[in-house]
mmCIF file of C-alpha atoms in Angstrom:
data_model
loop_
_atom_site.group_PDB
_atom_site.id
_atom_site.type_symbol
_atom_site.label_atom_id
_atom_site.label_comp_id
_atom_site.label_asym_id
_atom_site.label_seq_id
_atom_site.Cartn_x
_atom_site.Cartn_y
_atom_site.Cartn_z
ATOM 1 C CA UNK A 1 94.585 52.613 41.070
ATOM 2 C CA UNK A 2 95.474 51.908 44.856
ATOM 3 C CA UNK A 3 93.490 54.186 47.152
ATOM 4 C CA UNK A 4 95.535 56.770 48.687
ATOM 5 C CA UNK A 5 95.197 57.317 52.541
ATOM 6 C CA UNK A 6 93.750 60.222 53.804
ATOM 7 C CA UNK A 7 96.124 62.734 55.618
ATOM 8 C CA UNK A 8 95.257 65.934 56.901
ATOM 9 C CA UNK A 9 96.845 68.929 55.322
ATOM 10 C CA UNK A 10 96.970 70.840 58.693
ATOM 11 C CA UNK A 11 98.632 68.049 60.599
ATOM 12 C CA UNK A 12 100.441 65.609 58.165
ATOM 13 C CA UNK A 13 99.346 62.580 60.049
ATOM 14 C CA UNK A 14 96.082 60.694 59.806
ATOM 15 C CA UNK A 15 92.811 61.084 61.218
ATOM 16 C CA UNK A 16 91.748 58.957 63.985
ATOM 17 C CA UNK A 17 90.335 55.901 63.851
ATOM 18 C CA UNK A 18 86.364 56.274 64.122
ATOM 19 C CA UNK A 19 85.010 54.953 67.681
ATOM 20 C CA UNK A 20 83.984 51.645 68.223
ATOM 21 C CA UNK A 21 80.351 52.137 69.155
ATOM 22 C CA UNK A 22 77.673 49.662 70.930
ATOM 23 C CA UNK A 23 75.441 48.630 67.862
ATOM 24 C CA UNK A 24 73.655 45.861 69.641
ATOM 25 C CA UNK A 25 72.316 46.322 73.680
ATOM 26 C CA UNK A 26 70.181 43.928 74.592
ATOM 27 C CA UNK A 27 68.698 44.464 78.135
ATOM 28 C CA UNK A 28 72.213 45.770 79.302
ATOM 29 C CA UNK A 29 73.602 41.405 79.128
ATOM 30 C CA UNK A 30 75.211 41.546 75.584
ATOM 31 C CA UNK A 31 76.523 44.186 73.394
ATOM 32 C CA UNK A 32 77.472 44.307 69.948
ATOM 33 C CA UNK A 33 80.702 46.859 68.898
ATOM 34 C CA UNK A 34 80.502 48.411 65.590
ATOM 35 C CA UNK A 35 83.687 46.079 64.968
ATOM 36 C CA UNK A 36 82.291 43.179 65.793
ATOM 37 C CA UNK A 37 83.166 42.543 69.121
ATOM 38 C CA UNK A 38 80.782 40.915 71.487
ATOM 39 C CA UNK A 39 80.719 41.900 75.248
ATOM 40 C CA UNK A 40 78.552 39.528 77.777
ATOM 41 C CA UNK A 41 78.027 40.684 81.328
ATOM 42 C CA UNK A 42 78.527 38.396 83.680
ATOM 43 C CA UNK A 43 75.456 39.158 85.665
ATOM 44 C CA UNK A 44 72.018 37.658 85.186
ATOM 45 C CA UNK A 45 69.467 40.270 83.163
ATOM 46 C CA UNK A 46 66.910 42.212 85.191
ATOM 47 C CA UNK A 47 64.249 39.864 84.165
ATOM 48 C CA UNK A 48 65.687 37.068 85.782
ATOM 49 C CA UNK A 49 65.086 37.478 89.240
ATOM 50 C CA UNK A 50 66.808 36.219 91.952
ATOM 51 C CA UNK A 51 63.150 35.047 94.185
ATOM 52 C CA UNK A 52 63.062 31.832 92.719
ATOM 53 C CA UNK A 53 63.963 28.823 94.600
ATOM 54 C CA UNK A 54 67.384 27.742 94.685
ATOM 55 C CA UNK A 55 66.802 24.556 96.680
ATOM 56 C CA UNK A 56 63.948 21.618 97.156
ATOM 57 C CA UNK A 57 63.598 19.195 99.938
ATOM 58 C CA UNK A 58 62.892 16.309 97.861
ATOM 59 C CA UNK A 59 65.787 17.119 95.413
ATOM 60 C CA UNK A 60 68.897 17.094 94.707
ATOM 61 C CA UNK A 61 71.364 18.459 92.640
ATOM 62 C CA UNK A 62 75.134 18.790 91.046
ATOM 63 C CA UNK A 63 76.778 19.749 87.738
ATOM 64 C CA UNK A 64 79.095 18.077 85.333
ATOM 65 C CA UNK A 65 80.667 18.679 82.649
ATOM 66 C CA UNK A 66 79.762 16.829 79.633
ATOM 67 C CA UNK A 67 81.365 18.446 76.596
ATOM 68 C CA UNK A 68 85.014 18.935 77.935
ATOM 69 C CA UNK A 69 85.876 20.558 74.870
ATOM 70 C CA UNK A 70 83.382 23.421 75.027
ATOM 71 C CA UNK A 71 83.140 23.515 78.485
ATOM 72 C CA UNK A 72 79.175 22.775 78.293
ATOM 73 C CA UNK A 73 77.724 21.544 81.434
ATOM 74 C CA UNK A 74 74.432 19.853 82.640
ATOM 75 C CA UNK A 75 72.504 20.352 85.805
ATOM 76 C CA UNK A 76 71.634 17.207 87.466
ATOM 77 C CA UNK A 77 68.859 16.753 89.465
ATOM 78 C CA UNK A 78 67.383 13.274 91.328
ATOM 79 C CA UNK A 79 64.589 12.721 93.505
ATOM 80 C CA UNK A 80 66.228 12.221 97.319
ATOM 81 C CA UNK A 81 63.288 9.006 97.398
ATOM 82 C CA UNK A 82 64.175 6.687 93.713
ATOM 83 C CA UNK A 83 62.767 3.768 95.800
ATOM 84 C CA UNK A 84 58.801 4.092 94.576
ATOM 85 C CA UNK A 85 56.063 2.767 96.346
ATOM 86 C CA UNK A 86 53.571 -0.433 95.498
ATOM 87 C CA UNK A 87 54.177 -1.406 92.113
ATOM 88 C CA UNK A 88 56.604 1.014 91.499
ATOM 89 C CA UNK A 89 59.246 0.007 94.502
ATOM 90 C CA UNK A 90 62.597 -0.856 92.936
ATOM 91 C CA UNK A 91 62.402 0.305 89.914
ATOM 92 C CA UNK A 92 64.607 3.354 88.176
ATOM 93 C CA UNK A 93 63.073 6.482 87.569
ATOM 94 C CA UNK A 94 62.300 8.625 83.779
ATOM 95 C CA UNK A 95 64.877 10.869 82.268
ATOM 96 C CA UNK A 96 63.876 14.217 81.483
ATOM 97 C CA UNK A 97 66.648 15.797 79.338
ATOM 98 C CA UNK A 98 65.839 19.384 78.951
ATOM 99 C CA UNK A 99 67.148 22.602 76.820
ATOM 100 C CA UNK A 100 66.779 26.096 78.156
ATOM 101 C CA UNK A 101 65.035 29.014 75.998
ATOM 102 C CA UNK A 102 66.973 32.445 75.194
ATOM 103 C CA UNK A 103 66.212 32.530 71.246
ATOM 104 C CA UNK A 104 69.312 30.625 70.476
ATOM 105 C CA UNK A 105 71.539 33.979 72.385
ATOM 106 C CA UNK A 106 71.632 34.186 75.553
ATOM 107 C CA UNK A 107 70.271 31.926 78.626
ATOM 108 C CA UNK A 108 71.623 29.484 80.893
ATOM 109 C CA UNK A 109 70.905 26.082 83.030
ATOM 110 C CA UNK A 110 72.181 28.268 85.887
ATOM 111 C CA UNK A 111 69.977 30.734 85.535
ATOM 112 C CA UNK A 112 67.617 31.060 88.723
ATOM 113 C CA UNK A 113 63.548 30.504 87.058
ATOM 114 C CA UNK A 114 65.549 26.890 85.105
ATOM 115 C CA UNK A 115 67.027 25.590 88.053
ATOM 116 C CA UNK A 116 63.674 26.519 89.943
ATOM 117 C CA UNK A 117 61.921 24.617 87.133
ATOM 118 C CA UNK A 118 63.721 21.745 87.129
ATOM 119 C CA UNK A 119 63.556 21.520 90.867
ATOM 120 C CA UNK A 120 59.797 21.218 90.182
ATOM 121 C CA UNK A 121 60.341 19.091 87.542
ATOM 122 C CA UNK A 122 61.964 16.081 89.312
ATOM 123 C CA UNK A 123 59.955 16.694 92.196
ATOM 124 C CA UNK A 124 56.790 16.725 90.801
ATOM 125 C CA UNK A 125 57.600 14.061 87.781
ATOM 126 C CA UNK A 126 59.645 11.895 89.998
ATOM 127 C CA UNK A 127 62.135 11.966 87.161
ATOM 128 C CA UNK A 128 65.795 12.299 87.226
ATOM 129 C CA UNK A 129 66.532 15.905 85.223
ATOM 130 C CA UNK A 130 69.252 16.750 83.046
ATOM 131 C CA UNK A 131 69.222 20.432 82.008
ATOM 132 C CA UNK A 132 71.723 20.722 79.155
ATOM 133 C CA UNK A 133 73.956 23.679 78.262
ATOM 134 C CA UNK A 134 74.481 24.266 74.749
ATOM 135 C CA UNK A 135 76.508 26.901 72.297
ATOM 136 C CA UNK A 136 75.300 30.652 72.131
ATOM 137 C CA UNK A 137 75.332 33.119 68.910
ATOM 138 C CA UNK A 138 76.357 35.451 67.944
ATOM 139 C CA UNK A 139 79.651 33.812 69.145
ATOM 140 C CA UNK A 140 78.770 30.495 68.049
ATOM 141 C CA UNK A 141 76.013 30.440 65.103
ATOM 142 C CA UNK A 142 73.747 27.648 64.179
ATOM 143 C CA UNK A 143 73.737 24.995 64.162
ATOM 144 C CA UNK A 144 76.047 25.266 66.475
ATOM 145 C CA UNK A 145 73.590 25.180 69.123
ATOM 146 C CA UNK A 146 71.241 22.150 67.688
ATOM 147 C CA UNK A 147 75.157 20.118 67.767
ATOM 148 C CA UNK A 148 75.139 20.432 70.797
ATOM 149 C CA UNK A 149 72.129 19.134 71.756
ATOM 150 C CA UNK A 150 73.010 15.827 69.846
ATOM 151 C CA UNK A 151 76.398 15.844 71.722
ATOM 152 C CA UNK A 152 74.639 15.562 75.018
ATOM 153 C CA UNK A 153 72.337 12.858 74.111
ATOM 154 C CA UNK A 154 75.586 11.069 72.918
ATOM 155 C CA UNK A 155 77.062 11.460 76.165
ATOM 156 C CA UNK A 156 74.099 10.489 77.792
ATOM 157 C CA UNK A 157 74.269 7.307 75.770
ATOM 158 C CA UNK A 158 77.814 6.434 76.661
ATOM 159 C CA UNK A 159 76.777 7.056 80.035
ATOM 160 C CA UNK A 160 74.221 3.672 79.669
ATOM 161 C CA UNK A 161 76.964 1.494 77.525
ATOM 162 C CA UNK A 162 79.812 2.473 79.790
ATOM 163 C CA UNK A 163 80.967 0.360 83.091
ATOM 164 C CA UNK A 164 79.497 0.938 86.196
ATOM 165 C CA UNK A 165 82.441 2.351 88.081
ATOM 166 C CA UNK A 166 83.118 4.800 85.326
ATOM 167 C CA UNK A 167 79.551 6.518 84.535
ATOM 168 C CA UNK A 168 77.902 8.973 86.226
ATOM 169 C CA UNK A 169 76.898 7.328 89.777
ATOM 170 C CA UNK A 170 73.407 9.015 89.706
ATOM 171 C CA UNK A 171 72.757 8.051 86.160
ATOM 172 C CA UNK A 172 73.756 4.391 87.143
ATOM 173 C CA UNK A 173 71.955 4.199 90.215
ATOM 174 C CA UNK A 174 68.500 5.916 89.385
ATOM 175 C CA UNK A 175 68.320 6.232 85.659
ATOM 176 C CA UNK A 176 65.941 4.215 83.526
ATOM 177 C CA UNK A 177 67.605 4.880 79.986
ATOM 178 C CA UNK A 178 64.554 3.176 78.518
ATOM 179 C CA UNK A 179 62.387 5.820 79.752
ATOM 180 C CA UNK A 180 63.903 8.931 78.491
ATOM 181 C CA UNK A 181 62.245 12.461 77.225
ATOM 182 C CA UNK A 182 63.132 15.194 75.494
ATOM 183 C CA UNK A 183 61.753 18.631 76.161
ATOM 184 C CA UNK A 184 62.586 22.445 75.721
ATOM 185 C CA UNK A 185 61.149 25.545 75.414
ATOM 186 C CA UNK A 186 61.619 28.398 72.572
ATOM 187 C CA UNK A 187 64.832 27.655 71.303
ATOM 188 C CA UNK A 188 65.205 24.434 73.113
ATOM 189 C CA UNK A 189 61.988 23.234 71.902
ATOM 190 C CA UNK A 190 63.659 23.903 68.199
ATOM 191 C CA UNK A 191 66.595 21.936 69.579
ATOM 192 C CA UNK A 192 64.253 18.919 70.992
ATOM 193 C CA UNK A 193 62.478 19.268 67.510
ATOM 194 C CA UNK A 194 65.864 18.575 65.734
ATOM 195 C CA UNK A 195 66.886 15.969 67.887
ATOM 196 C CA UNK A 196 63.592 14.082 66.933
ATOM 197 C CA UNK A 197 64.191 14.853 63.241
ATOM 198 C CA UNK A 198 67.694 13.335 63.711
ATOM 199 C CA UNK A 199 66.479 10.297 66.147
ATOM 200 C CA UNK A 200 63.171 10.118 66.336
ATOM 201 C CA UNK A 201 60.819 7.548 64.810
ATOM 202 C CA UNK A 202 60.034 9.191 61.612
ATOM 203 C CA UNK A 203 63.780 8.839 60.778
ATOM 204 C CA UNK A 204 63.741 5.665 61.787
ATOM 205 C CA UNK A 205 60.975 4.552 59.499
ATOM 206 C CA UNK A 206 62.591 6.649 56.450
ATOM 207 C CA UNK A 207 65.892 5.183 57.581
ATOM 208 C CA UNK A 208 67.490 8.141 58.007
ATOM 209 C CA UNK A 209 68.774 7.584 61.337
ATOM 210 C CA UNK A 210 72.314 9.130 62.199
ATOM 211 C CA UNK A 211 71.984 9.133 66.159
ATOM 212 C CA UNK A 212 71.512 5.435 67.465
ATOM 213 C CA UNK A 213 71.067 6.220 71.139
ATOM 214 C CA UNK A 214 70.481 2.113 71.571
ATOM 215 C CA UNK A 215 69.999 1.179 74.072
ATOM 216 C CA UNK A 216 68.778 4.635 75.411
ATOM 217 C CA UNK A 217 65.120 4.765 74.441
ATOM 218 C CA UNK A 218 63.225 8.265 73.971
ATOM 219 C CA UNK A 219 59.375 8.186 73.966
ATOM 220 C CA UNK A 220 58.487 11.734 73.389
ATOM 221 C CA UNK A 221 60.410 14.704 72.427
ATOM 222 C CA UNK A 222 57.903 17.923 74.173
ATOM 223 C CA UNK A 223 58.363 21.054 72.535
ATOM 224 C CA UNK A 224 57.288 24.157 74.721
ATOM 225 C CA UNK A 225 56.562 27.442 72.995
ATOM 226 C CA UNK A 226 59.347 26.088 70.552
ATOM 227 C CA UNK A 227 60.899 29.261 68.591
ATOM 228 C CA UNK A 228 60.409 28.777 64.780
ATOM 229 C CA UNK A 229 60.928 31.315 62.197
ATOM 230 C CA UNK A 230 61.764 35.363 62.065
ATOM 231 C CA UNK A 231 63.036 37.293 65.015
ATOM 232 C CA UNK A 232 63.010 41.197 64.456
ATOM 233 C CA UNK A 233 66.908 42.455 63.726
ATOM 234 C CA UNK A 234 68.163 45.366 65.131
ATOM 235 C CA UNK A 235 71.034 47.840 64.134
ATOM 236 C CA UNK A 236 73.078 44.760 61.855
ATOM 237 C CA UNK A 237 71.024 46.223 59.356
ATOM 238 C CA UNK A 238 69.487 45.363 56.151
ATOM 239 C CA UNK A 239 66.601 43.149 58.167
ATOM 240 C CA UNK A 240 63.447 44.276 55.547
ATOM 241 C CA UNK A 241 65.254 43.895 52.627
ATOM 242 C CA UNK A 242 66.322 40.216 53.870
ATOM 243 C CA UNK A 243 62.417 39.729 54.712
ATOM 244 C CA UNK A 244 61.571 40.326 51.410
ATOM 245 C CA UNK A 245 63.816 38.588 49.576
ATOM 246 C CA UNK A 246 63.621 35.516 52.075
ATOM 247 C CA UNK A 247 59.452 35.447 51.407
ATOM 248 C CA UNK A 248 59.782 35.293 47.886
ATOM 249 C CA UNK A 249 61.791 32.574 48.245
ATOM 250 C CA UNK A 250 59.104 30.844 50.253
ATOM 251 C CA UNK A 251 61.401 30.932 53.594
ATOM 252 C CA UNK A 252 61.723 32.787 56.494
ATOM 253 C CA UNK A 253 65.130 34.935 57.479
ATOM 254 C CA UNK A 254 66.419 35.413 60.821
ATOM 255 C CA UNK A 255 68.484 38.022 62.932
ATOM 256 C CA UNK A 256 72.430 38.325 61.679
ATOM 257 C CA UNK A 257 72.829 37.720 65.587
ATOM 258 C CA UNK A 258 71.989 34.349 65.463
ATOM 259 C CA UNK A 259 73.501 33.228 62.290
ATOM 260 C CA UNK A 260 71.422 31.389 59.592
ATOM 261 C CA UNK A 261 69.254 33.837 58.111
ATOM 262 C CA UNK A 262 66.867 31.848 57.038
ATOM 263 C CA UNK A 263 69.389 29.184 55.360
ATOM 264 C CA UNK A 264 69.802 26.923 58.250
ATOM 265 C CA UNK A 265 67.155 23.938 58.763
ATOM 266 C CA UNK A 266 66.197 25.690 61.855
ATOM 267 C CA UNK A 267 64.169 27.751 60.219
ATOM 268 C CA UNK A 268 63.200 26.847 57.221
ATOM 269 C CA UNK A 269 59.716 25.973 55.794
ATOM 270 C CA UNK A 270 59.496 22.537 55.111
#
C-alpha cells in the first residue's frame, strides 16, 4: 500500500521540510549538510599559518596545469644555480615528485607550510620539485585520489618523450628523468606507496607492471608518516558497528568521508 503523505489537519497543507543541518565541521574548512551537500571554505584552516616562507633566494617557482580535465595543478620549483660545481658541472639535477598530506580530504600544494617545504626541498636537495595536486573526498572518493597520482607521473613521462619545444621548458632544461623520486607524507605517502605497487620494482619482477614510465627512472618512492588504516568517523554514523564487522573480517574500515571503508586497496591488510 503506497504511503500516504502527511498533511496537517489544522492547515491542509504539509509540514515543512526538516532543516538541512551541518553534520560534518571540520575545523570550520568543510562541512557536511544532513543532505549531503558539501561546503569548502575558501580560506586556509587556522592551523595553517600564514608565517611560513613564501619565497627563497635560491629558488624558483611557477604552476601548471597538468590534468586539464580536473583542473589539478603542480607547483614547480628549480634551483636558480642547475649548473653544479666539480664533478657535478653540467649535469641535470634529481626530480622530487611530491604528494601533500590532508588524510585523503582536504590539503593543498598551495597551502603555505608545502610550498615552504618544497622551497627547502629544492634548495637544500638541489633537486627540481614537483608538488602534485590530486582529487579530494568526500567529493571525489578513492581511489580517486591514488589516480591521480599515476596521472601525474604519466604526464611527467610525456613530458621526457615529448619534443623539446613542446614540454615543459624547466623540465627540459634542468630535469634528469633518470633520477626521479617519489615522496609524500600521510596520505601522500599512501599515494607514493601505490605508485610503487603499480611501478615499482616488485611489480616489475612479478610482471605486473601497468605504468611504464620508460624512460623516466624512479629510484626510491619515500613514504613520510604515510596514513594507513582507520580514521575515527564522526556524525555519518554507524562507525563501531563498521569496526567490528571490518575486524572480523581481518580488515580495517575507514571514515564514510573518504570513501572506501575498508574495501579499497588503500587500506586493506595485505
Amino acid at each position: 500500500m503506497p504511503t500516504m503523505p502527511v498533511v496537517s489537519a489544522a492547515t491542509g497543507v504539509s509540514p515543512p521540510a526538516a532543516a538541512n543541518v551541518v553534520v560534518e565541521d571540520i575545523y570550520g574548512f568543510l562541512r557536511v549538510l544532513s543532505d549531503g551537500t558539501i561546503l569548502r571554505s575558501p580560506e586556509k584552516p587556522v592551523f595553517c599559518p600564514a608565517t611560513f616562507p613564501s619565497s627563497h633566494p635560491s629558488v624558483q617557482w611557477k604552476e601548471e596545469v597538468y590534468d586539464k580535465a580536473n583542473n589539478l595543478r603542480v607547483r614547480m620549483y628549480k634551483p636558480l644555480s642547475t649548473a653544479g660545481d666539480g664533478e657535478e658541472a653540467g649535469k641535470k639535477l634529481p626530480v622530487l615528485v611530491h604528494f601533500h598530506g590532508g588524510g585523503f580530504f582536504l590539503g593543498s600544494c598551495t597551502w603555505a607550510n608545502v610550498h615552504a617545504d618544497c622551497l627547502r626541498l629544492a634548495a637544500e636537495a638541489g633537486a627540481v620539485v614537483l608538488s602534485a595536486e590530486y582529487r579530494l573526498a568526500p567529493e571525489h572518493r578513492l581511489p580517486a585520489a591514488v589516480d591521480d597520482g599515476v596521472g601525474f607521473l604519466r604526464w611527467h613521462h610525456a613530458q621526457s618523450t615529448m619534443d623539446a619545444a613542446a614540454a615543459d621548458g624547466w623540465l627540459t632544461e634542468a630535469a634528469d628523468f633518470g633520477r626521479v623520486f617519489v615522496t609524500g607524507d600521510s596520505a601522500g605517502g599512501n599515494i607514493a606507496h601505490h605508485l610503487a605497487v603499480r611501478a615499482g620494482p616488485a611489480a616489475t619482477k612479478r610482471g605486473e607492471v601497468d605504468l611504464d614510465l620508460r624512460p623516466v627512472t624512479v629510484r626510491a618512492y619515500v613514504l613520510l608518516m604515510p596514513f594507513f588504516g582507520a580514521v575515527r568517523g564522526g556524525r555519518s554514523g554507524g562507525w563501531g558497528r563498521r569496526r567490528a564487522a571490518a575486524a572480523a573480517k581481518g580488515t580495517e574500515a575507514t571514515d564514510a568521508a573518504v570513501g572506501c571503508r575498508g574495501q579499497s586497496a588503500c587500506c586493506r591488510r595485505g
